[in-house]
Coordinates of C-alpha atoms and ligand atoms in Angstrom, one line a residue:
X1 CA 0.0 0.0 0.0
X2 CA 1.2 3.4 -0.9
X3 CA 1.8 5.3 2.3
X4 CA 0.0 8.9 0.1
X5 CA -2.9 7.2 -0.7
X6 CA -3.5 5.7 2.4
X7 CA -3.1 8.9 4.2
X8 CA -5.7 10.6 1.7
X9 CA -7.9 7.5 2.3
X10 CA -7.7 8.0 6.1
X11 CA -7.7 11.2 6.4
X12 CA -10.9 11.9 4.2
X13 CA -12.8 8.6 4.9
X14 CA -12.6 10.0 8.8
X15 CA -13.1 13.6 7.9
X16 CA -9.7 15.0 9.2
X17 CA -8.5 18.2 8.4
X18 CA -5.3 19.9 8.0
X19 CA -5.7 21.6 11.6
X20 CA -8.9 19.3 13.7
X21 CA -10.1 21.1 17.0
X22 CA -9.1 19.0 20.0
X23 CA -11.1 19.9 22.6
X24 CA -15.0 19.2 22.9
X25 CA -16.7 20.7 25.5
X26 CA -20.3 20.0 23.7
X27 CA -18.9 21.8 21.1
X28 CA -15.4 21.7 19.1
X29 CA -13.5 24.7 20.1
X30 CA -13.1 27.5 17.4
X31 CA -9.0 26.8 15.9
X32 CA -8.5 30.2 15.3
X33 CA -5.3 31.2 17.0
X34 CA -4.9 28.5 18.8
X35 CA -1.3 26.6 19.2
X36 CA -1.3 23.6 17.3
X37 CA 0.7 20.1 17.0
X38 CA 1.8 18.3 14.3
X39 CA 1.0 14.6 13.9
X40 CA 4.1 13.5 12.6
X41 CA 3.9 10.0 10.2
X42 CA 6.7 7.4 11.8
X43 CA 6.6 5.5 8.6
X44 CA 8.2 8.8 6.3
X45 CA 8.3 11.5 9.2
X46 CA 5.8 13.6 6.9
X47 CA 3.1 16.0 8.5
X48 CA -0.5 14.1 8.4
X49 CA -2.6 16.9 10.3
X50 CA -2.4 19.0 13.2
X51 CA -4.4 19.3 16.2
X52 CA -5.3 22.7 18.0
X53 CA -4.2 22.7 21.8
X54 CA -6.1 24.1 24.8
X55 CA -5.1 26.6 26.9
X56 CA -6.6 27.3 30.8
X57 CA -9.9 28.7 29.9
X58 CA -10.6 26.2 27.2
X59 CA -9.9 23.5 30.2
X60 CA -12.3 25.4 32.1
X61 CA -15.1 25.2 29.7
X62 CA -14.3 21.2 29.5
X63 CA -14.7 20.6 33.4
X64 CA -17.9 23.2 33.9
X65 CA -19.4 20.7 30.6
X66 CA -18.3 18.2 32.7
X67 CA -19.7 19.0 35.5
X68 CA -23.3 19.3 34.6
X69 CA -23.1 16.5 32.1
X70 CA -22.3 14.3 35.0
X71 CA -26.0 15.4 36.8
X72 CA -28.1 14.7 33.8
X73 CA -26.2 11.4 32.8
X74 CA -25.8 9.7 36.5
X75 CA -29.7 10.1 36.9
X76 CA -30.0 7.6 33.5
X77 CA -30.6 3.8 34.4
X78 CA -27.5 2.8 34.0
X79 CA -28.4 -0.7 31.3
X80 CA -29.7 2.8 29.0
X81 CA -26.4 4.3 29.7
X82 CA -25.1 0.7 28.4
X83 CA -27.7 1.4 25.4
X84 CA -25.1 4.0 24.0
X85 CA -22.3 2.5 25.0
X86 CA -23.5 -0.2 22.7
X87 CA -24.1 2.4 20.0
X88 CA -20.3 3.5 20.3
X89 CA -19.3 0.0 19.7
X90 CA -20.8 -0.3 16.7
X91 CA -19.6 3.2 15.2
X92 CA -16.3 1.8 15.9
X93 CA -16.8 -1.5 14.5
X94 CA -18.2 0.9 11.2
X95 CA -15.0 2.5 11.3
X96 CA -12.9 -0.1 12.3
X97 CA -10.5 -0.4 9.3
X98 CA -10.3 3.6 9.3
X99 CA -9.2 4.0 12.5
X100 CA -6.7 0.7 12.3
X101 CA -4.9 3.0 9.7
X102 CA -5.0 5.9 11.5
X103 CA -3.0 4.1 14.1
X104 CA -0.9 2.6 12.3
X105 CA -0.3 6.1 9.9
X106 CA 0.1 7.8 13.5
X107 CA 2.0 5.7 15.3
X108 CA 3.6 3.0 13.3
X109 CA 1.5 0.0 14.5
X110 CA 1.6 -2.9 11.8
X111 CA -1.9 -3.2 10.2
X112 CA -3.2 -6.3 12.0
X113 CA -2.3 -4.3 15.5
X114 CA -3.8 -1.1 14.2
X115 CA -7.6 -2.9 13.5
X116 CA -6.4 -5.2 16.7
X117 CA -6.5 -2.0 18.7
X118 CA -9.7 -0.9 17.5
X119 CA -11.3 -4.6 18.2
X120 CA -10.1 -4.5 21.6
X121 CA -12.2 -0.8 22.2
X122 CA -15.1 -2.5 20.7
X123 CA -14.2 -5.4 23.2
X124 CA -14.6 -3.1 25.8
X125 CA -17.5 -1.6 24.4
X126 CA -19.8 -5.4 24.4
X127 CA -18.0 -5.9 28.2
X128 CA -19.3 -2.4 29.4
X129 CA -23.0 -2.9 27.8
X130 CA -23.6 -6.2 29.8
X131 CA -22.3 -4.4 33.1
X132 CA -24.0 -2.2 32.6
X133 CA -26.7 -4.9 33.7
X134 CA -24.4 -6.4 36.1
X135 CA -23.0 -3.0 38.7
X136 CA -24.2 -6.1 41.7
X137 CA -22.9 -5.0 44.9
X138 CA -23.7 -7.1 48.1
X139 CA -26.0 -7.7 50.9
X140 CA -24.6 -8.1 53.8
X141 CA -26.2 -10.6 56.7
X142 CA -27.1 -7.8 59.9
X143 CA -26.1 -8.7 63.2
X144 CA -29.1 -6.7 63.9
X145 CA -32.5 -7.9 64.1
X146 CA -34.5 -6.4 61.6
X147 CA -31.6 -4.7 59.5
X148 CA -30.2 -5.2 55.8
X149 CA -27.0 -3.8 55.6
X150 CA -25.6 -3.7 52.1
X151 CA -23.8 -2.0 49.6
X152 CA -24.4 0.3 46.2
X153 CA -22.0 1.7 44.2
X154 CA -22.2 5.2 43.0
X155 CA -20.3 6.8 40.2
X156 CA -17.8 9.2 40.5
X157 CA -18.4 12.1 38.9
X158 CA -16.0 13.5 36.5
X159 CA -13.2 11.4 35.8
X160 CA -9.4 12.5 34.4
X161 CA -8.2 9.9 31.5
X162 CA -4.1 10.5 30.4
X163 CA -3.1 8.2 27.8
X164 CA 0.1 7.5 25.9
X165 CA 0.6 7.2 22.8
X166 CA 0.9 3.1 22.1
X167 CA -2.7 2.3 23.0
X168 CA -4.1 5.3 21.7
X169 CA -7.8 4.4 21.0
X170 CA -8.2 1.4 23.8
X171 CA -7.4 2.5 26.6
X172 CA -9.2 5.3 26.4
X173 CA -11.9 2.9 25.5
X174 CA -10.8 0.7 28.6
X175 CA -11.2 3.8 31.3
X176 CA -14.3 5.9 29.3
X177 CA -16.5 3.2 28.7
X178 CA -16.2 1.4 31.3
X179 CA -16.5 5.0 33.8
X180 CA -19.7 5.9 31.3
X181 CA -21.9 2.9 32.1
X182 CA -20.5 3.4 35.9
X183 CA -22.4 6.8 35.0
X184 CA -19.4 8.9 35.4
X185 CA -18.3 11.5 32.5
X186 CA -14.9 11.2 31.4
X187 CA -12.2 14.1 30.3
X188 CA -9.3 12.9 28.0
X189 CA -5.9 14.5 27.5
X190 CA -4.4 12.1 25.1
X191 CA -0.8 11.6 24.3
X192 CA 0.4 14.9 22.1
X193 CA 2.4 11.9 20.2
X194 CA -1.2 10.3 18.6
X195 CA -3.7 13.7 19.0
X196 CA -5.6 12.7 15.3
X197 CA -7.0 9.4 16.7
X198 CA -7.8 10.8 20.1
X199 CA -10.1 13.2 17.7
X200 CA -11.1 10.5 15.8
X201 CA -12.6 8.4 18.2
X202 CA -13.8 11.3 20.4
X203 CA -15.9 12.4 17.3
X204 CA -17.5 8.9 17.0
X205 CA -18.2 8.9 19.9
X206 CA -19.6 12.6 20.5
X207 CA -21.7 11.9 17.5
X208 CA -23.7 8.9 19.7
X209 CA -24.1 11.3 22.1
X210 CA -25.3 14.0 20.6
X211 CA -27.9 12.3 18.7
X212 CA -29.2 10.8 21.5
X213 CA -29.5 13.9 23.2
X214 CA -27.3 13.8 25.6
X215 CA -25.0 16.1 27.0
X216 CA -21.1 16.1 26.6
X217 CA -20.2 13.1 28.6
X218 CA -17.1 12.3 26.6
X219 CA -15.3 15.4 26.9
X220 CA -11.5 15.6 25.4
X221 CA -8.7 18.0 26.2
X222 CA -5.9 17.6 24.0
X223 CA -3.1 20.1 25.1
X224 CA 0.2 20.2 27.0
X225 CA 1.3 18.2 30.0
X226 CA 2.0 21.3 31.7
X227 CA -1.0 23.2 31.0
X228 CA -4.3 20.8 30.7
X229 CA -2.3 18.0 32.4
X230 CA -1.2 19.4 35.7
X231 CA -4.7 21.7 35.5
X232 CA -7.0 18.0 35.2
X233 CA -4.4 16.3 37.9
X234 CA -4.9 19.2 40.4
X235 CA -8.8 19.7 40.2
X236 CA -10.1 18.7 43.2
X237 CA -13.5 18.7 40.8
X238 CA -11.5 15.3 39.4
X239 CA -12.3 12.6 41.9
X240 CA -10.1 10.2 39.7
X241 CA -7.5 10.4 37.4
X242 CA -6.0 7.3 35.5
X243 CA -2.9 8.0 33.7
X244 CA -1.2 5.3 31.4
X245 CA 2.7 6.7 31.1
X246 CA 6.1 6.2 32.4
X247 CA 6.9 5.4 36.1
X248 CA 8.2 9.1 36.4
X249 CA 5.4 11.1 35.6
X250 CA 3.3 8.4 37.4
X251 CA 4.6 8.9 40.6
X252 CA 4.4 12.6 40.4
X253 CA 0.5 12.2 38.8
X254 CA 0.1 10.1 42.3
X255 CA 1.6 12.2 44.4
X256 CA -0.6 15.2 44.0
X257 CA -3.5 13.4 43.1
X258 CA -3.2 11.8 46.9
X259 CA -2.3 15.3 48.1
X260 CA -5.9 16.7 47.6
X261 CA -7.5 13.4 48.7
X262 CA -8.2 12.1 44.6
X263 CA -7.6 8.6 43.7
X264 CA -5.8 7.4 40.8
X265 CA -5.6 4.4 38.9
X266 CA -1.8 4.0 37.5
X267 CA -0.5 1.8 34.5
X268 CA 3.0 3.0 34.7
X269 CA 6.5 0.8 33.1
X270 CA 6.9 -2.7 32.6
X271 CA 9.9 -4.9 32.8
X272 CA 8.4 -7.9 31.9
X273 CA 9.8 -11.3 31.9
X274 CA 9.7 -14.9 29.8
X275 CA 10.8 -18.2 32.0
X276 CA 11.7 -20.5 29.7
X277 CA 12.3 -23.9 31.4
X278 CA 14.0 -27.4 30.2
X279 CA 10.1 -28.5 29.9
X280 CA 9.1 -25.7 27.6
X281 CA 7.7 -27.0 23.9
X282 CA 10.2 -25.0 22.4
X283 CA 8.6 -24.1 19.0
X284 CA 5.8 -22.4 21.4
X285 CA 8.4 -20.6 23.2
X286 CA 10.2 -19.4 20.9
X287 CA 7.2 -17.5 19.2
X288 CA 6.0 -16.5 22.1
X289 CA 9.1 -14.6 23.0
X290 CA 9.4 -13.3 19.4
X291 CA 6.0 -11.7 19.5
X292 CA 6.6 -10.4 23.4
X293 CA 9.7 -8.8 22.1
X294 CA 8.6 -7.8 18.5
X295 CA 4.9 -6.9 18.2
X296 CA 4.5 -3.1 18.4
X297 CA 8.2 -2.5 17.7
X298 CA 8.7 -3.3 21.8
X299 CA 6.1 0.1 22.5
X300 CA 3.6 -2.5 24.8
X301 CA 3.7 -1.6 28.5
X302 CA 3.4 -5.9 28.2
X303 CA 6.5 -6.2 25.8
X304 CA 8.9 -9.0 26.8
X305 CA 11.9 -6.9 27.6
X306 CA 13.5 -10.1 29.4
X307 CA 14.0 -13.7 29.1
X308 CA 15.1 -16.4 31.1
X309 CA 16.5 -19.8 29.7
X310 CA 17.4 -22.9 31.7
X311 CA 20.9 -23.4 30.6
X312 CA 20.5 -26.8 29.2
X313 CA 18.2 -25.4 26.1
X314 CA 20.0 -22.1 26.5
X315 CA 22.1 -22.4 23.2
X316 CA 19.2 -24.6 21.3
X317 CA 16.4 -21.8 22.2
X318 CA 19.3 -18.8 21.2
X319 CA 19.3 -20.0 18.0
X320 CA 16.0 -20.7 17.1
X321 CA 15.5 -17.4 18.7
X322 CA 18.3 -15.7 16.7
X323 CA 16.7 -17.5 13.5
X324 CA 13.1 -16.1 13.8
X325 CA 14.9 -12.8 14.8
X326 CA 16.9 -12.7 11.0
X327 CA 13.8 -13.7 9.2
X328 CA 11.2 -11.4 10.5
X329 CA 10.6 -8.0 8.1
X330 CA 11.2 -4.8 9.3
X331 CA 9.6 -1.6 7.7
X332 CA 6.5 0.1 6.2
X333 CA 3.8 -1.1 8.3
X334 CA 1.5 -1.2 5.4
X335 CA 3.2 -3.7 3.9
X336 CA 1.0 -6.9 5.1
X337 CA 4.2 -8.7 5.4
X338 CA 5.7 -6.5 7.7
X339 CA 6.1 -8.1 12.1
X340 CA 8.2 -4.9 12.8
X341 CA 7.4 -1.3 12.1
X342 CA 8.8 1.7 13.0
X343 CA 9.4 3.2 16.8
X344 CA 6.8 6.0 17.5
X345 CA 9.3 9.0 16.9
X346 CA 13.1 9.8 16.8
X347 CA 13.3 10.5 20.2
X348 CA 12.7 6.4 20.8
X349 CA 15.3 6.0 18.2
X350 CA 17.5 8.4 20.8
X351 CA 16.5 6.1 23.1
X352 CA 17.1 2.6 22.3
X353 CA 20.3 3.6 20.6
X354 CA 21.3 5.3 24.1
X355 CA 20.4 1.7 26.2
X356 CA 22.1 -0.8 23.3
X357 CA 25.0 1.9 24.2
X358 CA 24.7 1.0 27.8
X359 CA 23.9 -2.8 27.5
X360 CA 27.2 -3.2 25.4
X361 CA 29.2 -1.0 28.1
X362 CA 27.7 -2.8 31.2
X363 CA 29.0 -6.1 30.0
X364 CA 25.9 -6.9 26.9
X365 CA 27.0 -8.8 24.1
X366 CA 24.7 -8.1 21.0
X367 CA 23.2 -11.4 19.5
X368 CA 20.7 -9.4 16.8
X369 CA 20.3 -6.2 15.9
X370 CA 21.8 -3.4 18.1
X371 CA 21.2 -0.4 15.3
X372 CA 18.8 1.4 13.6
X373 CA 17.6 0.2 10.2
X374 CA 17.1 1.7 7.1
X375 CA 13.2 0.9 5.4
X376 CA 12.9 0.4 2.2
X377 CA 10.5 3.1 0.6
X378 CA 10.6 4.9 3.5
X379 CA 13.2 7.5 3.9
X380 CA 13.1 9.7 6.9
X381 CA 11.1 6.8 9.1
X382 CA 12.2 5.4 12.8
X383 CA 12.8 2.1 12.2
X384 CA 15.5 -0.2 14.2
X385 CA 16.3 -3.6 14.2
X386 CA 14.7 -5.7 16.6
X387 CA 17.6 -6.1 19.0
X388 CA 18.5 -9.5 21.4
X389 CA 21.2 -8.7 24.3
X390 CA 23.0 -11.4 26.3
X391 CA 23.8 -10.5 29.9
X392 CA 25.5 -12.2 32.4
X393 CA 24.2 -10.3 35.5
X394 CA 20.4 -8.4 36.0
X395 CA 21.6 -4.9 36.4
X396 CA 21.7 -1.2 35.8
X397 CA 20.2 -1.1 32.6
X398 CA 18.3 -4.5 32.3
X399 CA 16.4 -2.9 35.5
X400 CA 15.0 0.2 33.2
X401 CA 12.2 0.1 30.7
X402 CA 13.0 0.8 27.5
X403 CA 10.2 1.2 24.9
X404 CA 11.9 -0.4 22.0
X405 CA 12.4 -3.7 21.1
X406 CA 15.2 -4.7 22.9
X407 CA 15.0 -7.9 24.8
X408 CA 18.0 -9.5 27.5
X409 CA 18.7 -12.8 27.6
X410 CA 19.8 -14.6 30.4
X411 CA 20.7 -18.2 32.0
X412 CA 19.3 -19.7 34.7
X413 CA 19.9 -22.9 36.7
X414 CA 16.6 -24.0 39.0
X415 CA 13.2 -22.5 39.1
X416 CA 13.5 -20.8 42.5
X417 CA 16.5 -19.0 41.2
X418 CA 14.8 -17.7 38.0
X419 CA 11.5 -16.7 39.9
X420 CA 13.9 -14.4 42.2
X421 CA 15.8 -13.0 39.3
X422 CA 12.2 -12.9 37.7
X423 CA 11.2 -10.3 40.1
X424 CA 14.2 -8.8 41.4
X425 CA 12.7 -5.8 39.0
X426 CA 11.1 -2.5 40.2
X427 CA 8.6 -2.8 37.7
X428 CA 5.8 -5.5 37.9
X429 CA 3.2 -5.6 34.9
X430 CA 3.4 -8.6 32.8
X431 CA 5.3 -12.5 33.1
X432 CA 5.3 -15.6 31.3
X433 CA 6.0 -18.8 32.1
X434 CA 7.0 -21.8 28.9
X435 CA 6.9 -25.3 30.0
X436 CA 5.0 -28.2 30.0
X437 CA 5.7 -29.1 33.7
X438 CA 2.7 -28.6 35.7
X439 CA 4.9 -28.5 38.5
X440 CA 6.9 -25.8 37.0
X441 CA 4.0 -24.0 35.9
X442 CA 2.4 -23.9 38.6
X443 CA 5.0 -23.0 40.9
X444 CA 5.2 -19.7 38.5
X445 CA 1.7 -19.0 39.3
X446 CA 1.6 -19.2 42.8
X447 CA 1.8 -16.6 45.9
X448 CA 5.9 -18.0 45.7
X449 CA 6.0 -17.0 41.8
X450 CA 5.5 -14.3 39.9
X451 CA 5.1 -10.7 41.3
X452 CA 3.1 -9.5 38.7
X453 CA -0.2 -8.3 37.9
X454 CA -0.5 -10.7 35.3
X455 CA 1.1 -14.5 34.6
X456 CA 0.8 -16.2 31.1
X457 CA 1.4 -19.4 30.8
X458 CA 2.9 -20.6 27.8
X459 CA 1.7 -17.9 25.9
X460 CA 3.3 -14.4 25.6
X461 CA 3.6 -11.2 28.6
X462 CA 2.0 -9.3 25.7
X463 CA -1.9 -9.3 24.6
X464 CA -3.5 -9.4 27.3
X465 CA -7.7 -10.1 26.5
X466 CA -9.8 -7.2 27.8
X467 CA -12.1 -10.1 30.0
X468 CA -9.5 -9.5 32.8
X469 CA -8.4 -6.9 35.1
X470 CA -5.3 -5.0 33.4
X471 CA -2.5 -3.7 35.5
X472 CA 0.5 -3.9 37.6
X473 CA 2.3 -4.3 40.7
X474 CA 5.4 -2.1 42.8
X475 CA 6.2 0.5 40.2
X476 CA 3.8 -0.7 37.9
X477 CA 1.8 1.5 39.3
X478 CA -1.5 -1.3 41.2
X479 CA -4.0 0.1 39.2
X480 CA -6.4 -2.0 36.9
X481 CA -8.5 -1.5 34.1
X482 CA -10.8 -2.7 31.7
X483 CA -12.3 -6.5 32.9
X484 CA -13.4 -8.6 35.8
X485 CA -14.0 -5.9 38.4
X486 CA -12.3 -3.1 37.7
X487 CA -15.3 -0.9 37.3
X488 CA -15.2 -0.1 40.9
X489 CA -12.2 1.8 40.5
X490 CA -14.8 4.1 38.9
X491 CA -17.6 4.0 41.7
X492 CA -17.8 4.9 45.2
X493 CA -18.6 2.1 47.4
X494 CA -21.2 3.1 50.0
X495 CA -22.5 0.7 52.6
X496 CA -25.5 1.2 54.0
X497 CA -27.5 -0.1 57.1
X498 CA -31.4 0.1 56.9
X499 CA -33.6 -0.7 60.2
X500 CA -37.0 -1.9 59.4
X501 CA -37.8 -2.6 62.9
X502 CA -39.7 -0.8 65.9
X503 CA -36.6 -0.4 67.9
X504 CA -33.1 0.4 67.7
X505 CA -30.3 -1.7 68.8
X506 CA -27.0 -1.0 68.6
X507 CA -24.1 -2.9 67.1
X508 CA -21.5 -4.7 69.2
X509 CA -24.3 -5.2 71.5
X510 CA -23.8 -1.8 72.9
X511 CA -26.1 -0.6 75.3
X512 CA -27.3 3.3 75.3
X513 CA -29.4 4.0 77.9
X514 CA -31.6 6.8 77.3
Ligands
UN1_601 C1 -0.4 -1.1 27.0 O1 0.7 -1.4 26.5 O2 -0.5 0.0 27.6 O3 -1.9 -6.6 26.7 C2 -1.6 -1.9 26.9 C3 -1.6 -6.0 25.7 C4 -2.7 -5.1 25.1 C5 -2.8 -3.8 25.9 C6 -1.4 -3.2 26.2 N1 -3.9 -5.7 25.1 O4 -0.5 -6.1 25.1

């Protein structure tokens, strides 16, 4: 596919101009003298479109929309708020080839991930429109006579979404949808690095809403980190902000958010981790690492950055590994053929060529890859070669996430050992286990395994389904999102007691007497 006409296709079929409002406060703000930022095309580093920016009193007009969006749409039933919820779904499902390019034309994803990403917002979408028939919370057995005591859960209110720029459509779709049928209204400040599909999918969106009637309950705030960002992270109007970013801006997004009482829901780095035992079917495992590692050019917050080998396969699954490695295509995600496309911008290229630097000088020896890689048909692009790195030891730089795809090997000699290198990390996201060992596996899964937020077994860190919870431990971040019961990171628990009876007796068997 020729990277022109799928831009024109793109960009028409979705209605995206040269400069696209990015703020929707019920309306699109006017772009007239307004900063804007250029979406930048990894694939040829040509300008797609631009986005106009925010400043403080556009934010303003956002959170009062906000604000009395939230009464008129948290006084719906919520299985009608799942109604249009459902309706979203299927604009994105209209659209969902569209969009897949628009990811990919914005930030490099092959095509396959692009429409991938989409699927897995309209996923989220069919989950959120059966919870929305399912918000159950308990009833409690009283200790009272004649008492219920139970809980409801309420929705927020107005809710803060900061995404980055490798998920760009679902995990806004992970936190929105799921917050909507919750009855919550949700304000987005997407990455600067992927603003045209943040207006894509807001418009789709919007466009239920509106002809539905409803008020702006899917509000979006593109605009700088420093400006809309610290503005949504310090309004104490924003009981809850989930950010998906680095461990470094997470911990300052937590920090202030817990100052002034908010709550937040973080999905911060990843250093995540293959076992690979004596046990493992080893055609299984070594495609399971190669996607970990490869898929997304290393840019998941699940990428495989590490793996561990038992040392009796260690040379057998190197090779095999090292063979998948020289086969695999690297360039224009367009091309169907293509497993690894370009990183997001030249400042991951800065970075991945500043850690191979590292890895080499703290002792790495380079097995694949190490440098950047010229496309073919794409001049000006950000494309490396997927990198493998043999270490002897975990440390310094094996310890830090990287987004590129850059993955350390190392030995290991019995299972205990490799689960306490395994989590000897700060980070603690994603992990896999390869083997056929029930034992083994089983081990990995237990309270004595992994430390993560999610184990895989025989299948890869990466790709996580939307059915479960999504998220981290230690400097991951411990939020979760998108399934099982993560919705009540987007309600307020409240537990109440109810006395039917004539009398009123106290708890504890406390006696009061008056
Ligand atoms: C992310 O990288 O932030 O599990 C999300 C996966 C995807 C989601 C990744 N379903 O790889």
């Amino acid at each position: 596919m020729n990277v022109n006409e799928v831009k024109k296709q793109v960009m028409d079929g979705l209605g995206l101009l040269d400069i696209n409002s990015g703020v929707y406060h019920g309306n699109w703000m006017a772009t007239a003298g307004k900063k804007t930022i250029e979406s930048v095309c990894p694939i040829d580093g040509q300008v797609l479109g631009s986005v106009a920016q925010g400043e403080e009193e556009d934010y303003e007009q956002v959170m009062s929309a906000a604000q009395s969006a939230f009464k008129v749409w948290s006084a719906i039933p919520a299985p009608r708020r799942g109604e249009v919820v459902r309706e979203i779904g299927a604009e994105l499902l209209k659209n969902k080839e569209l969009l897949g390019l628009l990811i990919t034309l914005e930030v490099g994803k092959t095509i396959t991930e692009g429409t991938g990403e989409i699927q897995e917002a309209i996923d989220i979408a069919n989950f959120a429109v059966g919870l929305s028939r399912q918000l159950y919370g308990y009833t409690i057995a009283s200790e009272r006579p004649e008492h219920r005591l139970m809980e409801q859960w309420h929705p927020l209110g107005t809710i803060g979404v900061i995404t980055s720029f490798n998920f760009p459509a679902a995990v806004w779709a992970w936190n929105a949808l799921i917050a909507a049928v919750v009855g919550n209204v949700t304000v987005w400040k997407p990455s600067s690095s992927a603003l045209l599909t943040a207006v894509a999918v807001s418009r789709i969106a919007n466009k239920v809403t509106e002809r539905n009637g409803l008020p702006p309950i899917f509000l979006l705030a593109c605009g700088s980190g420093r400006t809309v960002g610290n503005l949504l992270v310090n309004d104490k109007r924003v009981p809850l902000i989930s950010f998906t970013g680095s461990t470094a801006t997470g911990r300052s997004i937590g920090e202030q958010t817990a100052t002034r009482f908010g709550k937040s829901i973080l999905e911060l780095g990843g250093n995540n981790c293959a076992v690979v035992t004596q046990n493992a079917d080893m055609n299984l495992a070594v495609k399971g690492v190669a996607f970990g590692a490869m898929a997304t050019a290393g840019q998941r917050c699940t990428s495989t950055r590490r793996v561990l080998v038992h040392s009796s396969i260690y040379d057998s699954f190197i090779s095999k590994l090292r063979d998948v490695y020289s086969k695999v295509n690297i360039g224009s995600p367009l091309d169907p053929t293509t497993v690894v496309g370009p990183l997001v911008d030249k400042n991951a290229i800065d970075d991945f060529k500043s850690t191979v630097r590292k890895a080499k000088e703290q002792g790495g020896r380079i097995l694949h890859g190490g440098a950047v890689h010229e496309a073919a048909g794409c001049k000006n692009g950000c494309f490396v070669t997927p990198t493998i790195i043999e270490m002897d030891r975990q440390e310094g730089i094996v310890l830090e996430e990287t987004f590129a795809p850059i993955l350390y090997v190392m030995k290991y000699e019995s299972l205990e050992n490799a689960v306490e290198i395994h989590n000897a990390v700060p980070q603690g996201l994603s992990s896999a286990i390869f083997s056929t060992d029930i034992r083994e596996t089983e081990y990995f899964i237990s309270s004595a395994g992994s430390d993560c937020g999610i184990v895989n077994v025989n299948t890869s860190t990466a790709g996580a389904e939307i059915g479960g919870a999504f998220g981290g431990e230690k400097e991951t971040g411990g939020g979760r999102e998108s399934g099982s019961d993560a919705w009540k990171y987007y309600a307020r628990r409240q537990t109440v007691t109810i006395n039917y009876g004539k009398d009123i007796p106290l708890s504890q068997g406390v006696v009061f007497p008056v």
